[in-house]
Amino acid sequence: MNKYSRILCILVLLLGTKAYPIEGANILGIFGTHSPSHVIVHMAVMKTLADRGHNITVVTQMKPKLAPHENITVILAPPTPEREQFIKEYMAEASNEKPSLWKTMAKAVIQSGIQLEGQYEFMMHPNLKKIYENPQSKFDLVFLGAMANDFQLGIAAKLRCPVIITWVGVPLPFMDSIVGNVNDPSYVPSVNVALETGKRTMGFSLRFGNLLKHSFLSTINKLLNFKMNQFYERAFGNESDSEFPTYYEMKRRVSLLFYNYHAPSEGPIRPTVPQSIEIGGIQVKEKPTPLPEELSEFLDNANDGAIFFSLGTNVDTNTIRPEIVDTLYKVFSKVPQRVVWKWENLQNKPGNSSNIYFSNWLPQDDILAHPNTRLFVTHAGKGGVAEAQFHGVPMVALPLFGDQQGNAEIMVRSGFGRWLDILTVTPEELEESILDVLHNPVYREAIGKFSSLYRDRPLTARESVVYWTEYVLRHQGAYHLQSPLIHMDFVARNNIDVYGAVLILLLATCWLLLVIFQWLFRKVFRVVRGQNYRKRVKHEKLKDN
Ligand SMILES: *[C@@H]1O[C@H](CO)[C@@H](O)[C@H](O)[C@H]1NC(C)=O
Ligand SMILES: *[C@@H]1O[C@H](CO)[C@@H](O)[C@H](O)[C@H]1NC(C)=O
Ligand SMILES: *[C@@H]1O[C@H](CO)[C@@H](O)[C@H](O)[C@H]1NC(C)=O
Ligand SMILES: *[C@@H]1O[C@H](CO)[C@@H](O)[C@H](O)[C@H]1NC(C)=O
């Protein structure tokens, strides 16, 4: 063998070992959520991997708004018409109610049965079932978008491959418990709990509320697990394979948790295990795509700057009450800035003001990246807030429901803008807030500082996704990253057996000491009595003499 062929041989060997299975892995994404904003985050993860050359298959309930990609196959498993109707009504109802987290949570609990049933239907959809029931299916990895659907982990069990869970925000107790993150309510804020501006810790009242919320969510988590187990049994209880993992075993076989959060900038720092990977801002493009021509021209010529208004993807603006639309239009048609307004029904616009551009679908991220965009009027969905933060655009928030009010509060406390109650806001209040955020430099400075922290990290969000996904592929699930905690039962993880043993030892020692003392006491007593007796005898003898 000559020198060159030897080098070639080594090269082939090196490439060969490196190539399997990292390049062109077959990856299945299961995203059964009804929320387009969740799908956006999950699809951003998938697109990152597809760009890298992996072969991605995605199953969703709704068609993702994503340009076709040669390495992504999208398979739809849509909900039944009755369920679709139900979801629509639920969203419309929610958007006209006063936002209250407790109410939203209570509702979520009451309707959790329906939610789980919907996720079960999705999993049983023939288009999805065809994939995991087919013995020819060959996947290297499954991604599961978390959404009260843990029983869908059974799909990874059927396909015999590792699974990564993706989540769209800061982990809730539902996800923390899967990987074993410390979720100590004394310093880890629960959902929608924000530190006061400039404070590093929670004061008494915040901690009090935080403990309540934390306990509530943890209890829900335990109850949900029972239900999830039932659904898992219903779906996979018939498996003939006696090795088929149980629901609780599958929960201990999760390789990683990806979550859309960046603690150093979003704060506060929370203790996490190596198995949970921050991919905060994954849906934010590192480089904006050119805008459609008409929109691009509209923004380029906005000499006084532009305002972008969107209530997100979940809410059809047609279902917002007409008074609210009037208020918004009154203000937006008056300002010198140009306004880009997300509006569904273009046949029936609120008005024809020349400074407003209506469109039913807008590339939010690219609009926020435009240098003329000065203000974002938003419903404060997690995704939109993150994009505005990334691009350093201050906000006026009009939260509607769910976690939006909490996002808005956090945003305001961070000094990135203001928030208003969309149900009661007057045109004067809205105008005042908009002008304040446009003209007072504190908002832009605060969000600019955040933006620089957000971008400064060892791996970008996209690089993290690629690195850690391939890490799982290279190390067959990378289960060595798991915290011992998730493999321990209640007694062991709380050290109850050890404390019990210590207690028994202490009790035994006490008892032993007691016995010894009693014995000694008796002995001494007897000796003393004996001496007294002898003394008395001696005394009497002396007397006799
Ligand atoms: C698709 O994957 C191949 C490798 O499998 C890669 O060469 C190609 O660049 C990928 N396509 C895109 C658009 O990223
Ligand atoms: C990529 O995935 C699609 C859809 O699952 C599948 O049909 C195709 O065979 C896969 N391609 C490769 C090269 O594995
Ligand atoms: C499991 O078996 C029972 C009884 O044979 C049947 O009624 C049920 O539909 C099966 N479940 C699934 C998910 O196949
Ligand atoms: C806007 O202009 C269109 C066409 O000119 C007209 O039909 C519509 O009624 C106008 N809308 C309002 C609110 O003035």
Tab-separated table of N, CA and C and ligand atoms in Angstrom, residues 24 50-54 69-71, ligand 1:
chain	number	residue	atom	x	y	z
A	24	GLY	N	-27.394	12.950	7.728
A	24	GLY	CA	-28.610	12.424	7.121
A	24	GLY	C	-29.375	11.474	8.009
A	50	ALA	N	-32.959	20.290	9.174
A	50	ALA	CA	-33.077	20.002	7.740
A	50	ALA	C	-31.992	20.734	6.960
A	51	ASP	N	-31.731	21.976	7.360
A	51	ASP	CA	-30.669	22.757	6.699
A	51	ASP	C	-29.325	22.051	6.865
A	52	ARG	N	-29.190	21.353	7.960
A	52	ARG	CA	-27.953	20.645	8.248
A	52	ARG	C	-27.823	19.366	7.409
A	53	GLY	N	-28.931	18.968	6.779
A	53	GLY	CA	-28.871	17.798	5.904
A	53	GLY	C	-29.565	16.569	6.462
A	54	HIS	N	-30.258	16.707	7.606
A	54	HIS	CA	-31.018	15.565	8.124
A	54	HIS	C	-32.351	15.470	7.383
A	69	HIS	N	-39.296	22.743	1.940
A	69	HIS	CA	-37.876	22.463	2.149
A	69	HIS	C	-37.620	21.055	1.632
A	70	GLU	N	-36.563	20.918	0.862
A	70	GLU	CA	-36.345	19.599	0.225
A	70	GLU	C	-36.129	18.496	1.259
A	71	ASN	N	-35.693	18.824	2.465
A	71	ASN	CA	-35.424	17.786	3.460
A	71	ASN	C	-36.509	17.667	4.518
B	1	LIG	C1	-30.750	18.530	2.333
B	1	LIG	O1	-29.908	17.485	2.756
B	1	LIG	C2	-28.745	17.288	1.964
B	1	LIG	C3	-27.976	16.114	2.518
B	1	LIG	O2	-28.825	15.044	2.843
B	1	LIG	C4	-27.899	18.523	1.941
B	1	LIG	O3	-26.780	18.333	1.108
B	1	LIG	C5	-28.731	19.692	1.464
B	1	LIG	O4	-27.978	20.883	1.524
B	1	LIG	C6	-29.988	19.849	2.279
B	1	LIG	N1	-30.844	20.847	1.707
B	1	LIG	C7	-30.989	22.080	2.214
B	1	LIG	C8	-31.935	22.990	1.502
B	1	LIG	O5	-30.419	22.464	3.211
